[in-house]
Coordinates of C-alpha atoms in Angstrom, one line a residue:
Chain K
X38 CA -16.5 -4.5 -5.6
X39 CA -18.2 -1.5 -2.9
X40 CA -19.7 1.4 -5.4
X41 CA -19.6 4.6 -3.1
X42 CA -22.5 7.0 -3.3
X43 CA -21.9 10.5 -1.9
X44 CA -24.1 13.5 -1.1
X45 CA -25.5 15.6 -2.5
X46 CA -22.8 16.2 -5.2
X47 CA -22.9 20.6 -4.3
X48 CA -23.5 21.5 -1.5
X49 CA -24.1 25.4 -1.0
X50 CA -23.7 27.0 2.5
X51 CA -22.3 30.4 4.2
X52 CA -19.4 30.0 6.4
X53 CA -20.5 29.2 10.2
X54 CA -22.9 27.4 8.7
X55 CA -23.1 23.4 9.8
X56 CA -22.6 21.3 7.1
X57 CA -23.1 17.1 7.3
X58 CA -21.7 15.7 4.4
X59 CA -23.5 12.0 3.5
X60 CA -21.6 8.8 1.7
X61 CA -23.3 5.8 1.4
X62 CA -22.0 2.2 0.0
X63 CA -23.4 -0.6 -1.7
X64 CA -22.0 -3.4 0.7
X65 CA -20.9 -2.8 4.8
X66 CA -17.8 -2.0 5.2
X67 CA -16.6 -3.9 7.0
X68 CA -14.8 -2.8 10.7
X69 CA -15.9 1.3 9.1
X70 CA -13.0 0.8 7.8
X71 CA -14.1 4.0 6.1
X72 CA -12.1 7.6 5.2
X73 CA -13.1 11.4 4.3
X74 CA -10.8 13.5 2.6
X75 CA -10.5 16.8 1.7
X76 CA -9.3 18.5 -1.8
X77 CA -8.9 22.3 -3.3
X78 CA -7.5 22.8 -6.6
X79 CA -4.7 21.7 -7.9
X80 CA -3.8 19.7 -4.7
X81 CA -3.6 16.7 -3.3
X82 CA -6.3 14.8 -1.3
X83 CA -6.1 15.7 2.8
X84 CA -7.0 12.5 4.9
X85 CA -9.9 14.0 7.9
X86 CA -11.0 11.4 8.9
X87 CA -9.8 7.2 9.3
X88 CA -11.7 4.1 10.9
X89 CA -14.9 6.6 10.2
X90 CA -15.1 8.6 13.1
X91 CA -11.1 9.3 13.9
X92 CA -9.1 12.2 13.2
X93 CA -5.8 12.6 11.0
X94 CA -3.2 13.9 13.0
X95 CA -4.1 18.1 12.6
X96 CA -7.4 18.2 11.8
X97 CA -9.4 20.9 13.2
X98 CA -12.5 19.1 16.0
X99 CA -15.0 21.5 14.3
X100 CA -14.5 18.2 12.0
X101 CA -16.5 15.0 12.6
X102 CA -17.5 11.3 11.1
X103 CA -19.7 8.7 12.0
X104 CA -21.4 5.7 10.8
X105 CA -21.1 2.4 10.2
X106 CA -22.2 -0.9 7.9
X107 CA -23.5 0.5 5.1
X108 CA -24.1 4.9 6.3
X109 CA -21.5 7.6 7.1
X110 CA -21.8 11.4 7.8
X111 CA -19.0 13.7 7.3
X112 CA -20.2 16.9 9.6
X113 CA -18.2 20.7 9.5
X114 CA -19.5 22.0 13.1
X115 CA -19.0 25.6 11.8
X116 CA -17.9 26.0 8.5
X117 CA -14.6 28.2 8.2
X118 CA -13.8 30.2 4.5
X119 CA -10.7 28.0 4.0
X120 CA -13.3 24.4 4.1
X121 CA -15.1 25.6 0.6
X122 CA -13.1 22.1 -1.3
X123 CA -13.7 18.7 -3.0
X124 CA -14.8 15.9 0.2
X125 CA -14.0 12.4 -1.5
X126 CA -14.8 9.4 1.4
X127 CA -12.7 5.9 0.9
X128 CA -13.5 2.7 2.1
X129 CA -10.0 0.6 2.6
X130 CA -12.5 -2.8 4.0
X131 CA -12.7 -4.8 1.1
X132 CA -10.3 -5.0 -2.0
X133 CA -10.1 -3.2 -4.4
X134 CA -10.4 -0.2 -2.9
X135 CA -12.2 2.5 -3.9
X136 CA -13.4 7.0 -4.0
X137 CA -17.2 8.3 -3.9
X138 CA -17.2 9.9 -6.2
X139 CA -16.8 14.2 -4.2
X140 CA -18.8 16.2 -3.2
X141 CA -19.1 20.0 -3.8
X142 CA -19.1 23.1 -1.0
X143 CA -18.8 25.9 -2.3
X144 CA -19.5 29.2 -0.6
X145 CA -23.1 30.7 -1.2
Chain J
X41 CA 7.5 13.6 8.7
X42 CA 7.8 11.2 5.8
X43 CA 7.3 13.1 1.9
X44 CA 6.5 11.8 -1.0
X45 CA 7.1 13.3 -4.6
X46 CA 6.5 12.1 -8.2
X47 CA 8.5 12.2 -11.2
X48 CA 8.4 11.4 -14.9
X49 CA 7.6 12.3 -17.9
X50 CA 4.0 14.2 -18.3
X51 CA 3.7 13.4 -22.0
X52 CA 3.4 9.5 -23.2
X53 CA 2.1 8.2 -26.5
X54 CA -0.2 6.2 -27.1
X55 CA 0.0 2.8 -27.5
X56 CA 3.9 2.7 -24.9
X57 CA 4.2 2.4 -21.6
X58 CA 3.7 5.6 -18.9
X59 CA 6.8 5.4 -16.9
X60 CA 6.9 7.4 -12.9
X61 CA 8.9 6.9 -10.1
X62 CA 7.8 8.4 -6.9
X63 CA 10.5 9.4 -4.7
X64 CA 10.5 8.7 -0.2
X65 CA 12.2 11.7 1.8
X66 CA 11.8 11.6 5.6
X67 CA 11.2 7.6 6.5
X68 CA 13.0 4.7 5.1
X69 CA 10.7 1.8 3.3
X70 CA 12.9 -1.2 4.1
X71 CA 11.8 -0.2 7.5
X72 CA 8.4 -2.0 6.6
X73 CA 5.3 -1.3 8.1
X74 CA 3.8 0.4 5.7
X75 CA 2.2 0.3 1.6
X76 CA 2.9 2.6 -0.9
X77 CA 0.1 3.0 -3.8
X78 CA -0.6 4.5 -6.8
X79 CA -3.6 6.8 -7.5
X80 CA -4.8 8.7 -10.4
X81 CA -7.3 11.4 -11.0
X82 CA -9.1 11.6 -14.5
X83 CA -9.1 15.2 -15.1
X84 CA -12.1 16.7 -12.7
X85 CA -13.1 14.1 -11.0
X86 CA -12.5 11.2 -9.3
X87 CA -9.9 8.8 -7.3
X88 CA -9.0 5.8 -8.4
X89 CA -6.6 3.5 -6.7
X90 CA -4.1 1.3 -9.0
X91 CA -2.4 -0.2 -6.5
X92 CA 0.2 -0.8 -4.1
X93 CA 3.7 -2.4 -2.7
X94 CA 5.1 -3.8 0.5
X95 CA 9.1 -3.3 0.7
X96 CA 8.9 -6.8 -0.3
X97 CA 7.7 -6.0 -3.3
X98 CA 4.5 -7.9 -2.6
X99 CA 2.5 -6.0 -4.7
X100 CA -2.0 -5.6 -5.5
X101 CA -3.1 -4.1 -8.1
X102 CA -6.5 -3.0 -9.2
X103 CA -8.4 -5.4 -11.4
X104 CA -9.8 -2.9 -13.8
X105 CA -6.1 -1.5 -14.8
X106 CA -4.1 -5.6 -13.0
X107 CA -3.7 -6.3 -16.5
X108 CA -1.2 -3.4 -17.7
X109 CA 0.3 -2.4 -14.3
X110 CA 3.9 -2.7 -13.1
X111 CA 4.2 -1.5 -9.1
X112 CA 8.1 -2.3 -8.1
X113 CA 10.2 -0.7 -5.6
X114 CA 14.2 -0.1 -4.9
X115 CA 15.1 0.8 -1.5
X116 CA 18.9 1.3 -2.2
X117 CA 17.3 4.9 -4.2
X118 CA 14.0 4.3 -1.3
X119 CA 11.9 4.9 -4.5
X120 CA 9.4 2.8 -5.6
X121 CA 7.4 2.7 -9.5
X122 CA 4.7 2.6 -11.9
X123 CA 5.0 1.0 -15.6
X124 CA 1.6 1.2 -17.2
X125 CA 1.6 0.0 -20.4
X126 CA -0.5 0.4 -24.0
X127 CA -1.9 3.7 -22.6
X128 CA -4.9 5.0 -24.7
X129 CA -6.3 8.9 -23.9
X130 CA -8.3 7.1 -21.3
X131 CA -5.2 7.6 -19.3
X132 CA -4.1 10.8 -18.4
X133 CA -4.7 12.3 -14.9
X134 CA -2.8 13.2 -12.1
X135 CA -1.2 9.8 -10.8
X136 CA -0.1 10.8 -7.2
X137 CA 1.7 8.5 -5.0
X138 CA 0.8 8.1 -1.2
X139 CA 2.0 5.8 1.8
X140 CA -0.6 4.2 3.4
X141 CA -2.0 4.5 7.0
X142 CA 0.5 2.0 9.2
X143 CA -1.2 -1.5 7.0
X144 CA -4.6 0.5 6.8
X145 CA -5.8 1.2 3.1
X146 CA -6.2 4.6 3.8
X147 CA -4.0 6.9 2.4
X148 CA -1.5 9.6 4.2
X149 CA 1.1 11.3 3.3
X150 CA 0.4 11.9 -0.3
X151 CA 2.3 13.5 -2.8
X152 CA 1.4 16.3 -5.2
X153 CA 1.1 13.9 -8.0
X154 CA 2.0 14.7 -11.6
X155 CA 0.4 15.7 -14.5
X156 CA 0.4 12.8 -17.4
X157 CA -1.2 13.2 -20.6
X158 CA -1.5 10.9 -23.5
X159 CA -1.6 12.3 -27.2
X160 CA 0.8 11.7 -30.0

């Protein structure tokens, strides 16, 4: 199975700053089948990005995804208070579907 | 829009079978085009995909759980269900149901999740 490693584990930033989250795969992900989710405490994950770079419906344009092969990035251009949460990447190019372990984005 | 809601016992005895149902509203499972999944999250941990089902009944399971998992669908009730046999404390988790992205393997939307604790 494809193992996804997210870094950093914890990212401490202030509102208004730019956040860069990384997701690295143990082998190439076909067709950039990589998604990103945001999870706040007590809530289900929310789809942000699919196909590595396509924003899901209703997601603000401050969220952007990029990458291919084994290296993918989620960028939040200007952090809003509601963006402090845990972020997961997920690959769906190879079975079984797998998730990264998450990056916690916390207020500095 | 489509909404999903998990239901089932919050406490299961060790060695017993965990049974959950996901009720879909705002859309019909039998219309096709989507796969319906179960995903779990151990307390304070990451996410683990359990498996999915198509309206026809075709299933695919995570090999790590395949020997203990059965996912079924009831199109007349617009529901799909999860059974996990021979549970242990390691199966304690929040269980989510979710729809895939139109034949692709990302998940949207998700149910709110239900906590299942395995304990005597």
